[in-house]
Tab-separated table of C-alpha atoms in Angstrom:
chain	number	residue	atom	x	y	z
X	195	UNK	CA	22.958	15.517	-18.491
X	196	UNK	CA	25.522	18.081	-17.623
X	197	UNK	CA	23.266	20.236	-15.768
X	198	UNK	CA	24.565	19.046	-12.621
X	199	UNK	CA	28.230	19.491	-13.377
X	200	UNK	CA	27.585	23.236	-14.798
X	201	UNK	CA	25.692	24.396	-12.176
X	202	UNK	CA	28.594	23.499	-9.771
X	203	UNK	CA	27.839	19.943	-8.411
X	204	UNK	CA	30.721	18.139	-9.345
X	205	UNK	CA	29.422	14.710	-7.403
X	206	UNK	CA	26.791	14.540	-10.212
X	207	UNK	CA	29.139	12.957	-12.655
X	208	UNK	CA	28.209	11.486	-16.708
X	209	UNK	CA	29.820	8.576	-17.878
X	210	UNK	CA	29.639	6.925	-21.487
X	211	UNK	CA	29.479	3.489	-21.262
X	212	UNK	CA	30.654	1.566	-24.233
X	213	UNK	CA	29.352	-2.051	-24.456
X	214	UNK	CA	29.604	-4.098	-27.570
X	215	UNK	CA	27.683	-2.300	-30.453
X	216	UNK	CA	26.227	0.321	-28.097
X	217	UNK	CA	26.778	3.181	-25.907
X	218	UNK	CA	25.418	4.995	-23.477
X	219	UNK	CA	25.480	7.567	-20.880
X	220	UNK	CA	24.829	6.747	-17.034
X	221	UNK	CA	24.291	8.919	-14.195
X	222	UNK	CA	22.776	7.918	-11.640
X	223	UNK	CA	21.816	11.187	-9.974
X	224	UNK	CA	19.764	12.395	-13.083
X	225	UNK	CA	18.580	8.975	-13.880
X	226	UNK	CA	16.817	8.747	-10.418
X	227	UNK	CA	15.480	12.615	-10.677
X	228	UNK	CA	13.804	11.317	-13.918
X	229	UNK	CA	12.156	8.079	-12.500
X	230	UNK	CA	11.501	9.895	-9.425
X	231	UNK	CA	9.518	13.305	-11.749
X	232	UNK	CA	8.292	10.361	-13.803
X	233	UNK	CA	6.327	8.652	-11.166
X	234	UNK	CA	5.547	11.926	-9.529
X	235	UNK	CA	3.784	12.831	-12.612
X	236	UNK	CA	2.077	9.748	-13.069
X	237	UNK	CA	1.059	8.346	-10.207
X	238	UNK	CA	-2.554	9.447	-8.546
X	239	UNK	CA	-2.622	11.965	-6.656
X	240	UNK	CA	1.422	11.582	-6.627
X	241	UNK	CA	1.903	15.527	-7.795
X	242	UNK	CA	-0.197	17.069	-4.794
X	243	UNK	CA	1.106	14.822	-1.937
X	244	UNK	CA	4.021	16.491	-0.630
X	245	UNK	CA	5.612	13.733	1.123
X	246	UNK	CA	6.060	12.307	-2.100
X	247	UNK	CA	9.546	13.422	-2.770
X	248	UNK	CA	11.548	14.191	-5.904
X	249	UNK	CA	15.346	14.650	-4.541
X	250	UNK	CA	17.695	11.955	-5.346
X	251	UNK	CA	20.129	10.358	-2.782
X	252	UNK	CA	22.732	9.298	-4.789
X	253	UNK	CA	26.309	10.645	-5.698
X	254	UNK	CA	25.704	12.822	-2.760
X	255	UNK	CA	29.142	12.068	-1.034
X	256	UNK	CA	32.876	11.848	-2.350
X	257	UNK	CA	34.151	8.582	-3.048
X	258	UNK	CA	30.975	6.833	-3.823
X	259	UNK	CA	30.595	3.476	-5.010
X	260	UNK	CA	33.255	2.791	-8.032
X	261	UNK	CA	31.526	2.993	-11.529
X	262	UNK	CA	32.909	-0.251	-12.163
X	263	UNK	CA	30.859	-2.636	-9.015
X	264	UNK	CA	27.532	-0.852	-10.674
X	265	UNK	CA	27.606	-2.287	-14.124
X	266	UNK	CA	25.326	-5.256	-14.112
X	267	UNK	CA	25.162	-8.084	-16.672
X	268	UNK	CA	21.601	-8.150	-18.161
X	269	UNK	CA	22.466	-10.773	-20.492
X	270	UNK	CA	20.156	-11.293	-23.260
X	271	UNK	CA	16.511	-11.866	-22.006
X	272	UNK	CA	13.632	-12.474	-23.777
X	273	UNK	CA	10.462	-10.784	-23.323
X	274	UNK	CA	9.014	-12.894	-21.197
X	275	UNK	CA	12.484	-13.574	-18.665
X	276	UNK	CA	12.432	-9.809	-18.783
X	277	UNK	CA	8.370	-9.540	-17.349
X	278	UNK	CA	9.231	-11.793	-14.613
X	279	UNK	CA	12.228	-10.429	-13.144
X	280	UNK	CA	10.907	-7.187	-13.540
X	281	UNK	CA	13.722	-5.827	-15.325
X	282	UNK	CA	14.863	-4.141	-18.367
X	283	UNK	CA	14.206	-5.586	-22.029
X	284	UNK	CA	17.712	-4.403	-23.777
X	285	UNK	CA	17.702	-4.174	-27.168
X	286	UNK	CA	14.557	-6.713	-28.573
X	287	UNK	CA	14.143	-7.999	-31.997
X	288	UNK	CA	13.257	-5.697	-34.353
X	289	UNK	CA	11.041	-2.379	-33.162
X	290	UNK	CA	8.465	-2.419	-31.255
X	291	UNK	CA	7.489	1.486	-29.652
X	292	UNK	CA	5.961	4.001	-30.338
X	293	UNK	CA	7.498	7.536	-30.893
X	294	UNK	CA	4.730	10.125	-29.729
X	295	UNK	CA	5.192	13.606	-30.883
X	296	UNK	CA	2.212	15.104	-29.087
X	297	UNK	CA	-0.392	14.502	-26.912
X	298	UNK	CA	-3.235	16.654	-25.236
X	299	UNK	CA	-6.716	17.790	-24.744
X	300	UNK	CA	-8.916	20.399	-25.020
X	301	UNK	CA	-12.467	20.836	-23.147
X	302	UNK	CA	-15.031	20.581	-25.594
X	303	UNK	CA	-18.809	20.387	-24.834
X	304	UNK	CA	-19.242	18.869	-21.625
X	305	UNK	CA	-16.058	17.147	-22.422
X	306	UNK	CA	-12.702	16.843	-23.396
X	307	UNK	CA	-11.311	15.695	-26.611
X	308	UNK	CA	-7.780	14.119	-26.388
X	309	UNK	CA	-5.482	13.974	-29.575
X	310	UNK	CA	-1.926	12.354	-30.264
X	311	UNK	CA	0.442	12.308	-32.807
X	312	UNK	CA	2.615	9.291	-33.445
X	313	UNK	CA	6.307	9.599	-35.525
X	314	UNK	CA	6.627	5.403	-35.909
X	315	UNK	CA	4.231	2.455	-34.760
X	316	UNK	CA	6.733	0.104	-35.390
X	317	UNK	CA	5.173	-3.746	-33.671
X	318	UNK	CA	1.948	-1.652	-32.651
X	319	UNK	CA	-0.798	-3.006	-32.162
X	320	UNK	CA	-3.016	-0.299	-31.038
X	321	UNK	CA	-3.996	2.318	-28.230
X	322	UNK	CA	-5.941	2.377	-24.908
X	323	UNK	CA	-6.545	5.816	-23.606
X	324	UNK	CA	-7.559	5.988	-19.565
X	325	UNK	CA	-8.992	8.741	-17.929
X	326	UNK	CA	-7.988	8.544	-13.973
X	327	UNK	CA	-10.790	9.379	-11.551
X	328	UNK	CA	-9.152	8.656	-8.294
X	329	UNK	CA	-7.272	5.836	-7.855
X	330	UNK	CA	-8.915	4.070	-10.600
X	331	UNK	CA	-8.433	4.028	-14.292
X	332	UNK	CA	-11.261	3.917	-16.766
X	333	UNK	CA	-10.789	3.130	-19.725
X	334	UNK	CA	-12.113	6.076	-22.164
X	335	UNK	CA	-12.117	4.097	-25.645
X	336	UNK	CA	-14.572	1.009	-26.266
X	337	UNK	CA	-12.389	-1.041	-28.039
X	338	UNK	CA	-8.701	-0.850	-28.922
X	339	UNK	CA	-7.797	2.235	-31.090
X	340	UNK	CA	-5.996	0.286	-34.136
X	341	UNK	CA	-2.666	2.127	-34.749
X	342	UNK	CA	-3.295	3.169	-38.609
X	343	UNK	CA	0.247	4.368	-39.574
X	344	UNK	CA	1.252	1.058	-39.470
X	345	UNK	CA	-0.972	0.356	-42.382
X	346	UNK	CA	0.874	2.605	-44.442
X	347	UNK	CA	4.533	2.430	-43.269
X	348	UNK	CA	5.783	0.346	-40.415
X	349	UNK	CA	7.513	2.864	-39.137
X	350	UNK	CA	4.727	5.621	-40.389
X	351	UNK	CA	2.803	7.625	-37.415
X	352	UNK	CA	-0.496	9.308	-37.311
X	353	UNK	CA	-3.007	11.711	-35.647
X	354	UNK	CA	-5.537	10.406	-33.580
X	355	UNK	CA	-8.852	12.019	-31.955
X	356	UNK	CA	-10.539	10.696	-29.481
X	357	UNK	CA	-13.870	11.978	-27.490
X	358	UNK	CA	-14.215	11.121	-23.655
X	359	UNK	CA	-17.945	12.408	-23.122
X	360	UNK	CA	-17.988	11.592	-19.333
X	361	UNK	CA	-14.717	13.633	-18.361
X	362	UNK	CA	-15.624	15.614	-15.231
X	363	UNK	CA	-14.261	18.233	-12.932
X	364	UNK	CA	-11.224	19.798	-13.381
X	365	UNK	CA	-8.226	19.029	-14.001
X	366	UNK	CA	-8.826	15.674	-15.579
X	367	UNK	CA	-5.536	13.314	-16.289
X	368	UNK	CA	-5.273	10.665	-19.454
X	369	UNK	CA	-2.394	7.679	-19.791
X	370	UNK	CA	-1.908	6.779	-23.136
X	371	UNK	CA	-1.131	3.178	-23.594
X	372	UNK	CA	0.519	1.013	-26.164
X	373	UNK	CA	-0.360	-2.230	-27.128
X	374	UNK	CA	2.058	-4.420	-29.059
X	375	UNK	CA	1.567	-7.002	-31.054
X	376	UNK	CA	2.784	-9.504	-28.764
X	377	UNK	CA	0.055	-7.917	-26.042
X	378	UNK	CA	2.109	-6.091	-24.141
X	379	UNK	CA	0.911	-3.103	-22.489
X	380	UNK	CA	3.259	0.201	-21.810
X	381	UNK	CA	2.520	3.839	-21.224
X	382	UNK	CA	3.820	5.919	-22.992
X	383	UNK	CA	1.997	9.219	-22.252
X	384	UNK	CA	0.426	11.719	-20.352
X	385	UNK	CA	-1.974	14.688	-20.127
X	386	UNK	CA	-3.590	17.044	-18.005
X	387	UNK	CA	-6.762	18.949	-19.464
X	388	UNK	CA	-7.936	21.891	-17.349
């Protein structure tokens, strides 16, 4: 986070943010080059349309905006409040992600075997793994993949394998999806095969 300061932008300022129990670290200039690389990466066809741009506009000029008028009040939403306003789920009851360690393919055959590797399942229900062919996602996996290290440890992982026999040309692109137990759905990976 203090690439930006080191490498002689001194707009592109850190702050830790203490609040209540928590802290953490805001900057806006790296947190939009993330979301921005982020949906580069995963969007289709995002990564070779070049007016699809990754430069951030913010704490470009002195005397921006005070820290202070951009802290916003989340409150305490539920779930569901947090769905429908499209926002931010801060700190839920009890765990409920998944850590992935790893996650790739391989070509094999006439086609590709993906594998992951989960550190903690914690609220997991399972995994959906998509292949995207276009615009479109399809759905590689018949039924849900049930997350096993659960089964041992709540907050055990595991090694998965999974064959997609109908993977085409190259390169082909997987999202790896969570499922929670209370069914909701969140990617939390992806993969390029060559």
């Amino acid at each position: 986070m203090m690439a930006g300061y080191e490498s002689g932008a001194q707009l592109q300022k850190t702050f830790l943010v203490t609040r209540g129990q928590h802290a953490y670290f805001f900057d806006r200039w790296w947190q939009q080059r993330a979301i921005l690389d982020y949906f580069k990466a995963l969007l289709p066809g995002a990564l070779l349309d070049p007016a699809i741009l990754q430069t951030p506009t913010v704490n470009q000029t002195l005397g921006g905006a005070s820290f202070s008028s951009q802290l916003v009040d989340l409150g305490n939403p539920t779930p569901a409040q947090a769905d429908a306003l499209q926002g931010p789920l801060v700190c839920p009851a009890g765990p409920t992600a998944v850590t992935v360690v790893s996650l790739g393919g391989r070509r094999y055959g006439g086609g590709v075997v993906v594998r992951w590797r989960t550190a903690s399942e914690a609220g997991i229900l399972g995994f959906d793994l998509y292949r995207l062919d276009g615009p479109r996602r399809v759905r590689v996996n018949r039924r849900l993949v049930p997350a096993r290290g659960r089964a041992r440890t709540p907050s055990a992982g595991y090694a998965y394998l999974l064959r997609d026999r109908h993977a085409g040309g190259e390169p082909v692109r997987y999202v790896l999806e969570q499922v929670s137990a209370d069914g909701r759905r969140t990617a939390i990976g992806t993969a390029t095969v060559r």
